[in-house]
Each structure stands twice: as structure tokens, then as C-alpha cells.
């Protein structure tokens, strides 16, 4: 143990020396840039987020078979964050935390039921209007702000055009993309995802009504029962209305959810999934061109690499990992095109560039024996698992030439929520003082003026249930993690919930641990060997210290409306975005095929 501690100390000291040298170089660079009249006070900000990308899917994070040359180069030119953590293991709550710098439970974007993401464009749940996103902060500082790609934070509250949750109501000047997410229902021939259990239940009830009506008719005709025709007609009418109500919502999911907007205007309903990648890329480059004089904030929120893994012909069949690998390689190519556009417009040196994923890879995404989800490296678990590392540890890359050292690795705990105070600082914006901001400014750590993360505790929720907590001791460098609740894998020991679409957070689907499972993440990052009072003399002390942190954290929470409550997360026809006369919602105002072909 002493030898390991000594090795860690030597390694830490060498890294500290390197970072101190880097600080000196960067200070000289700043003086040089200012001497030549280049404004570094308000850099452009480019944030790129993948969807469902696993920690181990990129070459720069250990993958030796999927090709990611552009992201590997980005990591070489900047800083790689190896302990970068998402606030949730599903997209809607994770992205809410990213946008606001706050744990999702603070904004009501954490669920106490099984619906842990927004299920409809026509639901009333979404990112509350009283939340302040980093886009809104930067907009107030004179930045032109744009979001290209996926939103998945809701649209409307009370009418189909109040746009209360819309990106333009949360600080973005421009939006092009889907207000929802990419799902199997968006692509012809794929097995649907939305409401599988509900549809089966509703079909069952419909069949019961049909059987009842037929039985009554038979009894009436044969004289076996004296039921009035009006009664039979009324039951039949109720059955027809019931069938219509549920089938209209679940039978046309691609029309209701799979749409493309430009600002408030619906361009495609349903969206042309095969052309979505080229159009997102074209829109991103166009935004850079329009705003190259800066300062700008561009958030590119990819649909890649979410199932159904829509991949263009140019990349299909090219990787060694099937369709998933093809999709990752296409995403990397798109990143390369965006970064090339930054270079061509002379923006590289004054652009803070960041890449990450919203959470870990989707282990249960399979087509027979074919894996359709990501690889989370050595880490246990994946998407939808609130505490296990594979669901919440994500790639993190930052590049800012001359201001952030190149080819550097930071092993300190960092968080997606840290981007909020970081970009606010870069823009000269003040953080809101009327609420708790959980993120920490990354710049001191990135630039080497600070050696340790400012995070002492990180809280890992599954919906609104606290499943795990990590405790970082700056002085010793120790990194502990306790699990109070873990999902029950299906089959047992499989490492995922293959018997269902994804792991759940509560009730019979989980195991509660008292005392909690304790892991030393520095020695056991795979969380394979839980410690005990016999194997770890400080077991009780560590657990009690973490419980103190949990108590302090809970004292900062205040009750807020739950955005994923059943009523907020059901399809409401009056909230449905429609480019025609409801329910005849169909249009295609997208850019032409020539634009698609010119990109690919």
C-alpha cells in the first residue's frame, strides 16, 4: 500500500511540474496574442455532444479497432479528461444538468416513476422556464448562440405554439434539429420503441371490448340474453373511441415525435432520417460561416450514436464493429469536418472546443447477437444504470490553443455540469446567485493553476433515487465510491438488464445495500471487488464521511414540480406540433438532395 501511494505521489508530482511549465508557456502565449491585437477575452465556444457514446469507443480512450482519427487528434491538441462524469445515465436528465450546471433533481428533471426521459413532443414536461441555461448567460453577454441537432428538453406547456420549453426560450438564438431524439420509430422497418407495454395493454383491452360486443350480439341474435341494442351500440362506440384515442398516439409516433425544426418552423414531419447527418453538418458549418466574426456559442448535439444508428452509404460496412462502429466512424468524420471549418475560417486559436457524450453506452441495445450499443471500456454497467461507472463515465476533450496545454491528461474528477460555470467565466458572465450551481469552473484545472478538482462529493442518481456517491480526498488523492442501491442484472451476473429494455431504479428491480458497497476507484476502477470492514480498516470512517456529504447535499434540495410525472409525460393532442391541419401533419421543407450529396 505504501509503495502504491509513493508511486501515485511521484506520478502526481511529475504531472504538477509539467502543468506549472504549461502555465508559463500559456501566459507567454496570452501576452503574444494580446501584443498582436487578437482578442482572447471572449473566445468563441464550440460544444460537441455525442448521444449514447461509450467511454471506450474512441481511439484516444483506449479503443484499438474503431477508427476515430479526428477526435484522437483533438485530444492530442488539447486535454483529455479521464474521470469525466455525467449527472445521469439517460439523455433528458443528463442534458438538463449539462445546460444548467445543476443536478436534475433540482430542476424537476428527475423521475420517481419508470418514465425517466421525455416520451413525446406533445407532452407538457420539459426544462422549466425558470432555469437559466449557459446559452442564456452567454446571450446576455453578446454571444450569438446556436443549437444544432438534438434537444429532448420539451417544447410546449399549454398550447401547441407557446414554446415554453423550446431552445429559443432557453437562450438559443438559433435552433435546427429535432426537439425530441432519434428512436427506432423514426426509421421504417425498425421495431418501435415508444410505449411497447402500453400498446400491448391497450390492444388487450380493445380485444376484450370486441369480444364483449360480439358475445352480446350473438346472445341478442340467438335470444340467449335480453340486452338492448342501445346498450350494445354504446359499448361498441366506447370501444371505438378507446381504440381511436390510443392508436392515434401510438400508431403514428414517427409523425408526432420524429420532426425537424428550424427555430419554430417545422421543416420535416416526419424527418428524413437518412439525410439528417448531412443536414446537421451543413447547418453547423453554415452557423460558423454566418458568425465567424464572433463571439458565438455553438452547441452541436449529434443524433449519433443513438439507435437506430442511421448511417450513410459512405460509412456502412466500413468498420470492424458492424453498424455501431460505422456510426461512430461517421460521427468522427463529421467532427473532423466541423473542426476543418473552424480552421478554414481562422477561428481555431480563439475557439474553446469541447467534446463529450451525454452518458455511457447502451449495453442492452441488440439485434439478436449483434451489439448495437457502445462499449464502456473496463467500467461496469451502462446507459440507464444510475450508479455503475459505465453509465456515467464519459469521454471528455478540451482544446483551446495557446490557453490550454496540448497532449495533456487530467485524471481528476470532473463533471459535465462543470461546463456551465466554465463557459460563463469565459464569457465574463456572473453565475445566478438565487440557486445552487453544482458545476465547478474547469479553467484552473485545465490551465494548471489548480492541481486538484474542486469536487469533494459527486452524487449519482437513478431518476430521483440516490444510488451511489463518490468522495474525492484532495490531500491524499484517494477516490472512494459507495453504492446504496444497484440494479438487478438479468440474467444474474450478465452485467446488464438484457431481460428488459433497460435497468430500472426502484422497487423489485434493485438491490438495497446496508452497509453500502464500497469501492476504491483508484485501485479498482471496474468496481469488481467491494471492500469490507475486514479488508479496509477505514471502512466505517469512509462510509460515515460520505453519509455526512449526503446529508449536506439533501439539505440544499427544495421541492419542485416533477417534469416526468405521468400527466406531464403523456401525449396531448392540443400540444402536438403540426405543420398541417391536425391530425394531417405532414410536410417536407428540407434542403435538397444536391446539398446532401455535396456534404457526403
Coordinates of C-alpha atoms in Angstrom, one line a residue:
X1 CA 0.0 0.0 0.0
X2 CA 2.8 2.4 0.9
X3 CA 4.6 1.6 -2.4
X4 CA 1.4 2.3 -4.4
X5 CA 1.0 5.6 -2.5
X6 CA 4.6 6.5 -3.3
X7 CA 4.1 5.7 -7.0
X8 CA 1.0 7.9 -7.1
X9 CA 2.8 10.7 -5.3
X10 CA 5.7 10.6 -7.8
X11 CA 3.3 10.5 -10.7
X12 CA 1.3 13.4 -9.3
X13 CA 4.4 15.5 -8.7
X14 CA 5.7 14.9 -12.2
X15 CA 2.3 15.9 -13.6
X16 CA 2.3 19.0 -11.4
X17 CA 5.7 20.1 -12.7
X18 CA 4.5 19.6 -16.3
X19 CA 1.4 21.7 -15.6
X20 CA 3.4 24.5 -14.0
X21 CA 5.6 24.6 -17.1
X22 CA 2.5 24.7 -19.2
X23 CA 1.1 27.7 -17.3
X24 CA 4.3 29.7 -18.0
X25 CA 4.0 28.8 -21.7
X26 CA 0.4 29.8 -21.8
X27 CA 1.0 33.1 -20.1
X28 CA 3.6 33.9 -22.7
X29 CA 1.1 32.9 -25.4
X30 CA -1.5 35.3 -24.0
X31 CA 0.9 38.2 -24.0
X32 CA 1.9 37.3 -27.6
X33 CA -1.7 37.2 -28.7
X34 CA -2.6 40.5 -27.0
X35 CA 0.5 42.2 -28.5
X36 CA -0.7 41.3 -31.9
X37 CA -4.1 42.6 -31.3
X38 CA -6.0 39.3 -31.0
X39 CA -9.0 39.3 -28.6
X40 CA -8.8 36.4 -26.1
X41 CA -11.2 38.0 -23.6
X42 CA -14.3 36.4 -25.2
X43 CA -13.4 33.3 -27.1
X44 CA -15.9 31.5 -29.4
X45 CA -17.3 28.4 -27.7
X46 CA -17.9 25.1 -29.6
X47 CA -19.5 22.3 -27.6
X48 CA -20.0 18.9 -29.3
X49 CA -22.0 16.2 -27.6
X50 CA -22.5 12.6 -28.8
X51 CA -25.5 10.6 -27.9
X52 CA -25.0 7.2 -26.1
X53 CA -21.3 7.0 -26.9
X54 CA -19.4 4.6 -24.6
X55 CA -16.3 5.6 -22.8
X56 CA -14.2 3.0 -24.7
X57 CA -15.5 3.8 -28.2
X58 CA -12.7 6.2 -29.2
X59 CA -9.1 5.5 -30.0
X60 CA -7.9 8.2 -27.6
X61 CA -9.8 6.5 -24.8
X62 CA -8.4 3.0 -25.5
X63 CA -10.3 1.6 -28.5
X64 CA -7.9 -0.1 -30.9
X65 CA -10.4 -1.2 -33.6
X66 CA -12.9 1.7 -34.2
X67 CA -11.2 4.5 -36.2
X68 CA -11.6 8.0 -34.7
X69 CA -8.7 9.9 -36.2
X70 CA -10.3 13.4 -35.8
X71 CA -11.3 13.0 -32.2
X72 CA -7.9 11.4 -31.5
X73 CA -6.2 14.4 -33.0
X74 CA -8.4 16.8 -31.0
X75 CA -7.3 15.0 -27.8
X76 CA -3.7 15.3 -28.9
X77 CA -4.1 19.0 -29.4
X78 CA -5.8 19.6 -26.1
X79 CA -6.7 18.0 -22.7
X80 CA -8.2 14.6 -22.2
X81 CA -10.4 14.2 -19.1
X82 CA -10.3 10.6 -17.9
X83 CA -12.7 11.0 -15.0
X84 CA -15.4 13.0 -16.7
X85 CA -18.8 12.2 -15.1
X86 CA -22.4 12.7 -16.3
X87 CA -25.2 13.7 -13.9
X88 CA -27.5 11.0 -15.1
X89 CA -27.2 7.8 -17.2
X90 CA -30.1 8.8 -19.5
X91 CA -30.2 11.7 -22.0
X92 CA -33.0 14.1 -20.9
X93 CA -31.8 14.5 -17.2
X94 CA -28.1 14.4 -18.2
X95 CA -28.6 17.1 -20.8
X96 CA -30.7 19.2 -18.4
X97 CA -27.8 19.1 -15.9
X98 CA -25.3 20.0 -18.7
X99 CA -27.4 23.0 -19.7
X100 CA -28.0 24.3 -16.2
X101 CA -24.9 23.2 -14.2
X102 CA -27.3 21.7 -11.7
X103 CA -28.3 18.1 -10.7
X104 CA -31.5 17.2 -12.5
X105 CA -33.3 16.7 -9.2
X106 CA -33.0 20.4 -8.5
X107 CA -35.0 21.3 -11.7
X108 CA -37.6 18.5 -11.5
X109 CA -35.9 16.7 -14.4
X110 CA -35.5 13.5 -12.4
X111 CA -38.2 10.9 -12.3
X112 CA -39.7 8.9 -9.4
X113 CA -41.5 6.6 -11.9
X114 CA -40.4 4.4 -14.7
X115 CA -40.6 7.1 -17.3
X116 CA -37.1 8.7 -16.9
X117 CA -37.0 10.7 -20.2
X118 CA -39.5 12.7 -22.1
X119 CA -41.6 10.4 -24.3
X120 CA -43.5 12.9 -26.5
X121 CA -43.1 16.2 -28.3
X122 CA -46.7 16.7 -27.3
X123 CA -46.1 16.3 -23.6
X124 CA -46.1 19.2 -21.2
X125 CA -43.0 18.3 -19.3
X126 CA -39.6 19.9 -20.0
X127 CA -36.8 22.1 -18.8
X128 CA -38.6 24.6 -16.6
X129 CA -38.7 28.2 -17.8
X130 CA -37.2 29.5 -14.5
X131 CA -34.0 27.5 -15.2
X132 CA -31.1 29.6 -16.6
X133 CA -29.0 27.8 -19.2
X134 CA -25.5 28.6 -20.1
X135 CA -26.9 29.8 -23.5
X136 CA -29.0 32.4 -21.8
X137 CA -26.0 33.6 -19.8
X138 CA -23.8 33.9 -22.9
X139 CA -26.7 35.5 -24.9
X140 CA -26.8 38.3 -22.3
X141 CA -23.0 38.8 -22.8
X142 CA -23.4 39.5 -26.5
X143 CA -22.8 36.0 -27.8
X144 CA -24.7 34.6 -30.8
X145 CA -26.0 31.3 -29.6
X146 CA -27.0 28.3 -31.7
X147 CA -28.1 24.7 -31.1
X148 CA -27.8 22.2 -34.0
X149 CA -29.1 18.7 -33.5
X150 CA -30.9 17.1 -30.6
X151 CA -32.8 19.0 -27.9
X152 CA -35.0 16.5 -25.9
X153 CA -35.9 19.0 -23.2
X154 CA -39.5 19.5 -24.1
X155 CA -41.4 22.0 -26.3
X156 CA -44.8 23.3 -25.1
X157 CA -46.7 23.7 -21.8
X158 CA -50.3 24.7 -22.5
X159 CA -50.7 25.1 -26.3
X160 CA -49.1 23.8 -29.4
X161 CA -47.3 27.1 -30.0
X162 CA -46.4 28.5 -26.6
X163 CA -42.9 27.2 -27.0
X164 CA -42.2 27.4 -23.2
X165 CA -39.5 24.6 -23.3
X166 CA -38.2 25.5 -26.8
X167 CA -34.5 26.1 -27.2
X168 CA -35.2 29.7 -28.3
X169 CA -36.9 30.2 -24.9
X170 CA -33.8 29.0 -23.1
X171 CA -31.2 31.3 -24.6
X172 CA -30.5 30.0 -28.0
X173 CA -30.8 32.5 -30.9
X174 CA -31.0 29.7 -33.5
X175 CA -32.1 26.1 -33.5
X176 CA -32.0 23.5 -36.2
X177 CA -32.7 19.9 -35.3
X178 CA -35.2 17.6 -33.6
X179 CA -36.9 18.7 -30.4
X180 CA -37.1 15.0 -29.5
X181 CA -34.4 12.3 -30.1
X182 CA -33.7 9.7 -32.6
X183 CA -35.6 6.4 -32.0
X184 CA -36.4 3.3 -33.9
X185 CA -39.9 4.6 -34.7
X186 CA -38.3 7.3 -36.9
X187 CA -36.9 4.7 -39.3
X188 CA -39.1 2.4 -41.5
X189 CA -38.7 -1.3 -40.8
X190 CA -37.3 -0.9 -37.2
X191 CA -39.0 -2.3 -34.2
X192 CA -40.9 0.5 -32.4
X193 CA -39.6 1.8 -29.0
X194 CA -42.3 4.1 -27.7
X195 CA -45.0 2.6 -25.4
X196 CA -44.4 -1.1 -26.1
X197 CA -46.0 -2.2 -22.9
X198 CA -48.8 0.3 -23.1
X199 CA -49.6 -0.7 -26.7
X200 CA -49.8 -4.4 -25.7
X201 CA -52.1 -3.5 -22.7
X202 CA -54.3 -1.3 -24.8
X203 CA -54.6 -4.0 -27.5
X204 CA -55.6 -6.5 -24.8
X205 CA -58.3 -4.1 -23.6
X206 CA -59.5 -3.5 -27.1
X207 CA -59.8 -7.2 -27.8
X208 CA -61.8 -7.6 -24.6
X209 CA -64.3 -4.9 -25.7
X210 CA -64.5 -6.5 -29.2
X211 CA -65.1 -10.0 -27.6
X212 CA -67.7 -8.5 -25.3
X213 CA -69.6 -6.8 -28.2
X214 CA -69.5 -10.0 -30.3
X215 CA -70.8 -12.0 -27.3
X216 CA -73.6 -9.6 -26.7
X217 CA -74.5 -9.6 -30.4
X218 CA -74.6 -13.4 -30.5
X219 CA -76.7 -13.5 -27.4
X220 CA -79.1 -10.9 -28.8
X221 CA -79.5 -12.7 -32.1
X222 CA -79.9 -16.1 -30.6
X223 CA -82.2 -14.9 -27.8
X224 CA -79.9 -16.1 -25.1
X225 CA -79.7 -12.7 -23.4
X226 CA -82.0 -9.7 -23.4
X227 CA -79.6 -6.8 -24.0
X228 CA -80.9 -3.7 -25.6
X229 CA -79.5 -2.7 -28.9
X230 CA -78.7 0.7 -27.5
X231 CA -76.5 -0.9 -24.8
X232 CA -74.6 -2.9 -27.4
X233 CA -74.2 0.2 -29.6
X234 CA -73.0 2.2 -26.6
X235 CA -70.3 -0.4 -25.6
X236 CA -69.2 -0.6 -29.2
X237 CA -68.9 3.1 -29.5
X238 CA -66.9 3.3 -26.3
X239 CA -64.6 0.7 -27.7
X240 CA -64.1 2.5 -31.0
X241 CA -63.4 5.8 -29.1
X242 CA -60.9 4.0 -26.8
X243 CA -59.2 2.4 -29.8
X244 CA -59.0 5.6 -31.7
X245 CA -57.5 7.5 -28.7
X246 CA -54.7 5.2 -28.1
X247 CA -54.0 4.2 -31.7
X248 CA -53.8 7.8 -32.9
X249 CA -51.0 8.4 -30.4
X250 CA -49.0 5.2 -30.5
X251 CA -49.8 4.3 -34.1
X252 CA -48.2 7.4 -35.6
X253 CA -45.2 8.0 -33.4
X254 CA -43.0 8.9 -36.4
X255 CA -45.3 11.8 -37.3
X256 CA -45.7 13.0 -33.7
X257 CA -42.1 12.7 -32.5
X258 CA -39.8 12.4 -35.5
X259 CA -39.7 16.0 -36.7
X260 CA -37.2 18.6 -37.7
X261 CA -37.5 22.3 -36.8
X262 CA -35.7 25.4 -37.8
X263 CA -36.4 27.8 -34.9
X264 CA -40.2 27.5 -34.6
X265 CA -40.9 26.3 -38.1
X266 CA -41.5 22.6 -38.8
X267 CA -39.4 21.6 -41.8
X268 CA -39.9 17.8 -41.9
X269 CA -42.7 15.8 -40.4
X270 CA -41.7 13.0 -40.3
X271 CA -38.0 13.6 -40.6
X272 CA -35.9 12.1 -43.4
X273 CA -33.5 10.2 -41.1
X274 CA -31.1 9.2 -44.0
X275 CA -30.4 12.9 -44.6
X276 CA -30.3 14.1 -41.0
X277 CA -26.5 13.7 -40.7
X278 CA -25.7 15.8 -43.8
X279 CA -28.2 18.5 -42.8
X280 CA -26.9 18.8 -39.2
X281 CA -23.3 19.0 -40.6
X282 CA -24.4 21.6 -43.2
X283 CA -26.2 23.7 -40.6
X284 CA -23.2 23.6 -38.2
X285 CA -20.8 24.8 -40.9
X286 CA -23.3 27.5 -42.1
X287 CA -23.6 28.8 -38.5
X288 CA -19.8 29.1 -38.2
X289 CA -19.8 31.0 -41.5
X290 CA -22.5 33.4 -40.5
X291 CA -21.0 34.1 -37.1
X292 CA -17.3 33.9 -37.8
X293 CA -16.7 37.4 -36.5
X294 CA -17.9 36.2 -33.1
X295 CA -18.3 35.8 -30.3
X296 CA -20.5 32.8 -30.7
X297 CA -21.6 29.7 -28.8
X298 CA -22.4 26.7 -31.0
X299 CA -23.7 23.5 -29.3
X300 CA -23.6 20.7 -31.8
X301 CA -25.8 17.9 -30.3
X302 CA -25.4 14.9 -32.5
X303 CA -28.0 12.2 -33.2
X304 CA -25.1 9.8 -33.5
X305 CA -24.6 7.2 -32.0
X306 CA -28.2 6.6 -30.7
X307 CA -30.1 3.7 -32.1
X308 CA -31.3 3.0 -34.8
X309 CA -27.8 4.0 -35.9
X310 CA -28.8 5.8 -39.1
X311 CA -25.6 5.7 -41.2
X312 CA -25.0 6.9 -44.7
X313 CA -23.9 4.6 -47.5
X314 CA -20.4 6.1 -47.4
X315 CA -19.8 4.6 -44.0
X316 CA -22.0 1.5 -43.9
X317 CA -20.0 -1.7 -43.7
X318 CA -16.6 0.1 -43.3
X319 CA -15.8 -0.6 -39.7
X320 CA -14.9 -3.7 -37.8
X321 CA -17.7 -3.3 -35.4
X322 CA -20.8 -3.6 -37.5
X323 CA -23.4 -0.8 -37.8
X324 CA -22.4 0.7 -34.4
X325 CA -18.8 1.0 -35.4
X326 CA -19.9 2.5 -38.8
X327 CA -21.9 5.1 -37.0
X328 CA -19.1 6.1 -34.6
X329 CA -16.7 6.5 -37.5
X330 CA -19.2 8.6 -39.4
X331 CA -19.6 10.8 -36.3
X332 CA -15.9 11.2 -36.0
X333 CA -15.8 12.2 -39.7
X334 CA -18.5 14.9 -39.0
X335 CA -16.4 16.2 -36.1
X336 CA -13.5 16.5 -38.5
X337 CA -15.5 18.5 -41.0
X338 CA -16.7 20.9 -38.3
X339 CA -13.2 21.4 -37.0
X340 CA -11.9 21.9 -40.5
X341 CA -14.5 24.6 -41.0
X342 CA -13.2 26.3 -37.8
X343 CA -9.7 26.2 -39.1
X344 CA -10.7 27.5 -42.6
X345 CA -12.4 30.5 -41.1
X346 CA -9.3 31.3 -39.0
X347 CA -11.2 30.6 -35.7
X348 CA -9.0 27.8 -34.2
X349 CA -6.9 29.9 -31.8
X350 CA -9.9 31.8 -30.4
X351 CA -12.3 28.9 -30.0
X352 CA -12.8 26.9 -26.9
X353 CA -13.7 23.4 -28.2
X354 CA -15.2 20.7 -26.0
X355 CA -16.4 17.1 -26.9
X356 CA -18.2 14.6 -24.7
X357 CA -21.1 12.1 -24.6
X358 CA -24.3 12.6 -22.6
X359 CA -23.8 9.2 -20.8
X360 CA -22.4 5.7 -21.3
X361 CA -23.1 3.2 -24.0
X362 CA -26.4 1.2 -24.3
X363 CA -25.5 -2.4 -23.4
X364 CA -29.0 -3.8 -23.9
X365 CA -29.3 -2.4 -27.5
X366 CA -29.0 -5.6 -29.5
X367 CA -30.4 -7.2 -32.7
X368 CA -30.1 -10.9 -31.9
X369 CA -26.5 -11.5 -31.2
X370 CA -25.4 -8.2 -32.8
X371 CA -24.4 -5.4 -30.4
X372 CA -26.0 -2.1 -31.3
X373 CA -24.8 -0.1 -28.3
X374 CA -21.5 1.2 -27.2
X375 CA -18.5 -0.2 -25.3
X376 CA -17.8 1.3 -21.9
X377 CA -14.2 0.0 -21.6
X378 CA -13.3 -1.6 -18.3
X379 CA -16.2 0.0 -16.5
X380 CA -19.2 -1.9 -15.2
X381 CA -22.7 -1.1 -16.4
X382 CA -24.0 1.3 -19.0
X383 CA -26.9 3.5 -20.0
X384 CA -29.8 3.8 -17.6
X385 CA -27.8 2.5 -14.6
X386 CA -27.6 5.3 -12.1
X387 CA -24.5 4.3 -10.1
X388 CA -22.2 2.0 -12.0
X389 CA -19.3 3.7 -13.7
X390 CA -20.1 2.5 -17.2
X391 CA -23.3 4.5 -17.3
X392 CA -21.9 7.8 -16.1
X393 CA -18.2 8.0 -17.0
X394 CA -17.8 9.6 -20.5
X395 CA -15.1 10.8 -22.8
X396 CA -14.1 14.5 -22.2
X397 CA -11.8 16.5 -24.5
X398 CA -11.0 20.2 -24.4
X399 CA -8.9 22.2 -26.9
X400 CA -8.0 25.9 -26.8
X401 CA -4.7 26.5 -28.5
X402 CA -2.3 28.6 -26.5
X403 CA -4.6 28.7 -23.5
X404 CA -4.9 25.0 -22.6
X405 CA -1.8 22.7 -22.9
X406 CA -1.7 20.2 -25.7
X407 CA -1.4 16.4 -25.3
X408 CA -2.3 16.5 -21.6
X409 CA -4.2 14.1 -19.5
X410 CA -6.2 15.2 -16.4
X411 CA -7.1 12.3 -14.1
X412 CA -9.0 14.5 -11.6
X413 CA -12.8 14.1 -11.1
X414 CA -14.6 16.4 -13.5
X415 CA -18.3 16.7 -14.4
X416 CA -20.4 17.6 -17.4
X417 CA -22.0 20.3 -15.2
X418 CA -18.6 22.0 -15.0
X419 CA -19.1 23.3 -18.5
X420 CA -21.7 25.7 -17.2
X421 CA -19.5 27.8 -14.9
X422 CA -16.6 27.3 -17.3
X423 CA -18.2 28.9 -20.3
X424 CA -19.8 31.6 -18.1
X425 CA -16.3 32.5 -16.9
X426 CA -15.0 32.6 -20.4
X427 CA -17.8 34.9 -21.5
X428 CA -17.5 37.2 -18.4
X429 CA -20.9 36.2 -17.1
X430 CA -21.9 36.1 -13.5
X431 CA -23.4 32.9 -12.2
X432 CA -27.0 33.0 -10.9
X433 CA -27.0 33.8 -7.1
X434 CA -30.5 32.6 -6.4
X435 CA -29.8 28.9 -6.8
X436 CA -27.3 26.2 -6.2
X437 CA -24.8 25.6 -9.1
X438 CA -23.2 22.2 -8.7
X439 CA -20.6 22.6 -11.5
X440 CA -17.1 23.9 -11.0
X441 CA -15.1 26.2 -13.2
X442 CA -12.7 23.9 -15.1
X443 CA -10.2 26.5 -16.2
X444 CA -7.9 26.5 -13.2
X445 CA -7.6 22.7 -13.6
X446 CA -7.2 22.9 -17.4
X447 CA -4.6 25.6 -17.3
X448 CA -2.6 24.1 -14.4
X449 CA -3.1 26.8 -11.9
X450 CA -5.0 24.3 -9.7
X451 CA -3.8 20.7 -9.2
X452 CA -6.9 19.2 -7.8
X453 CA -10.6 19.0 -8.6
X454 CA -12.9 21.2 -6.6
X455 CA -15.4 18.4 -6.4
X456 CA -15.4 16.6 -3.0
X457 CA -18.6 14.7 -3.5
X458 CA -20.5 13.6 -6.6
X459 CA -24.0 12.2 -6.3
X460 CA -25.2 9.6 -8.7
X461 CA -28.9 9.5 -9.1
X462 CA -31.1 7.0 -11.0
X463 CA -34.2 9.1 -11.6
X464 CA -34.9 10.8 -8.3
X465 CA -33.3 7.9 -6.3
X466 CA -29.8 8.3 -5.0
X467 CA -27.9 5.1 -5.9
X468 CA -24.3 6.0 -5.4
X469 CA -21.8 8.7 -4.2
X470 CA -18.1 9.3 -4.8
X471 CA -15.8 11.0 -2.4
X472 CA -12.6 12.6 -3.5
X473 CA -10.0 13.4 -0.9
X474 CA -7.7 16.0 -2.4
X475 CA -5.0 15.8 0.2
X476 CA -4.3 12.1 -0.3
X477 CA -5.7 11.6 -3.8
X478 CA -8.0 8.8 -2.6
X479 CA -11.2 8.3 -4.5
X480 CA -14.0 6.2 -2.8
X481 CA -17.4 5.3 -4.1
X482 CA -20.3 3.8 -2.2
X483 CA -23.4 2.1 -3.7
X484 CA -26.6 2.3 -1.7
X485 CA -28.7 0.7 -4.5
X486 CA -27.7 -1.3 -7.5
X487 CA -29.9 -2.7 -10.4
X488 CA -30.6 -6.4 -10.6
X489 CA -29.0 -7.7 -13.7
X490 CA -31.0 -10.0 -16.0
X491 CA -29.8 -12.7 -16.3
X492 CA -28.0 -12.6 -13.0
X493 CA -24.3 -11.7 -13.4
X494 CA -24.8 -10.6 -17.0
X495 CA -23.7 -7.0 -16.4
X496 CA -26.9 -5.6 -17.9
X497 CA -30.6 -6.0 -17.9
X498 CA -31.0 -8.0 -21.1
X499 CA -34.4 -9.4 -20.0
X500 CA -35.9 -5.9 -20.4
X501 CA -35.1 -2.9 -22.4
X502 CA -33.0 -1.2 -19.7
X503 CA -32.4 -1.3 -15.9
X504 CA -34.9 0.3 -13.6
X505 CA -34.3 2.4 -10.5
X506 CA -36.5 1.1 -7.7
X507 CA -38.8 -1.5 -6.2
X508 CA -38.2 -5.1 -7.2
X509 CA -35.7 -4.2 -9.9
X510 CA -33.0 -3.1 -7.5
X511 CA -31.0 -4.4 -4.5
X512 CA -30.5 -2.1 -1.5
X513 CA -27.2 -2.4 0.4
X514 CA -26.8 -1.8 4.1
X515 CA -24.0 -1.2 4.7
X516 CA -23.3 0.2 1.2
X517 CA -20.9 -1.4 -1.2
X518 CA -17.6 0.4 -1.0
X519 CA -15.0 0.6 -3.8
X520 CA -11.6 2.2 -4.1
X521 CA -11.8 3.6 -7.7
X522 CA -8.1 4.2 -8.0
X523 CA -7.3 0.5 -7.4
X524 CA -10.5 -1.0 -8.6
X525 CA -12.0 1.3 -11.4
X526 CA -14.0 -1.7 -12.7
X527 CA -15.9 -1.9 -9.3
X528 CA -15.3 -5.6 -9.2
X529 CA -14.1 -6.1 -5.6
X530 CA -16.2 -4.4 -2.9
X531 CA -14.4 -3.6 0.3
X532 CA -15.4 -4.7 3.7
X533 CA -14.5 -3.7 7.3
X534 CA -12.1 -6.6 7.3
X535 CA -10.3 -5.6 4.1
X536 CA -10.4 -1.8 4.6
X537 CA -9.7 -0.6 8.2
X538 CA -11.2 2.8 7.4
X539 CA -14.4 1.3 6.1
X540 CA -16.7 2.8 8.7
X541 CA -15.0 6.2 8.7
X542 CA -15.3 6.5 4.9
X543 CA -19.0 5.5 4.9
X544 CA -19.8 7.9 7.7
X545 CA -18.0 10.8 5.9
X546 CA -19.9 10.1 2.7
X547 CA -23.2 10.0 4.7
X548 CA -22.3 13.4 6.0
X549 CA -21.9 14.7 2.5
X550 CA -25.2 13.2 1.5
X551 CA -26.9 14.9 4.5
X552 CA -25.4 18.2 3.5
X553 CA -26.4 17.7 -0.1
X554 CA -30.0 16.8 0.7
X555 CA -30.3 20.0 2.9
X556 CA -29.8 22.0 -0.3
X557 CA -32.6 20.4 -2.2
X558 CA -36.0 22.1 -2.4
X559 CA -39.3 20.5 -3.7
X560 CA -40.1 21.3 -7.3
X561 CA -42.7 20.0 -9.8
X562 CA -41.7 16.7 -11.4
X563 CA -41.4 17.2 -15.1
X564 CA -41.7 13.4 -15.8
X565 CA -44.9 13.0 -13.8
X566 CA -47.4 10.8 -15.7
X567 CA -49.6 13.7 -16.7
X568 CA -46.6 15.7 -18.0
X569 CA -45.3 12.8 -20.0
X570 CA -48.4 11.6 -21.9
X571 CA -49.3 12.5 -25.5
X572 CA -51.7 15.6 -25.5
X573 CA -53.1 16.3 -28.9
X574 CA -53.5 20.0 -28.2
X575 CA -49.8 20.3 -27.7
X576 CA -48.8 18.4 -30.8
X577 CA -46.6 20.4 -33.2
X578 CA -48.2 20.1 -36.7
X579 CA -47.2 21.6 -40.0
X580 CA -50.6 20.9 -41.5
X581 CA -54.1 20.8 -40.1
X582 CA -54.2 18.4 -37.2
X583 CA -54.2 15.4 -37.4
X584 CA -53.0 15.6 -41.0
X585 CA -49.4 16.5 -40.1
X586 CA -47.1 16.1 -43.0
X587 CA -44.5 18.3 -44.7
X588 CA -41.1 18.3 -46.2
X589 CA -39.4 21.7 -46.5
X590 CA -35.9 20.4 -46.0
X591 CA -32.9 21.3 -48.1
X592 CA -32.5 19.4 -51.4
X593 CA -30.7 16.2 -52.4
X594 CA -27.9 18.2 -54.0
X595 CA -26.9 19.7 -50.6
X596 CA -26.9 16.1 -49.2
X597 CA -24.6 14.8 -51.9
X598 CA -22.3 17.8 -51.7
X599 CA -21.6 17.0 -48.0
X600 CA -21.1 13.3 -48.4

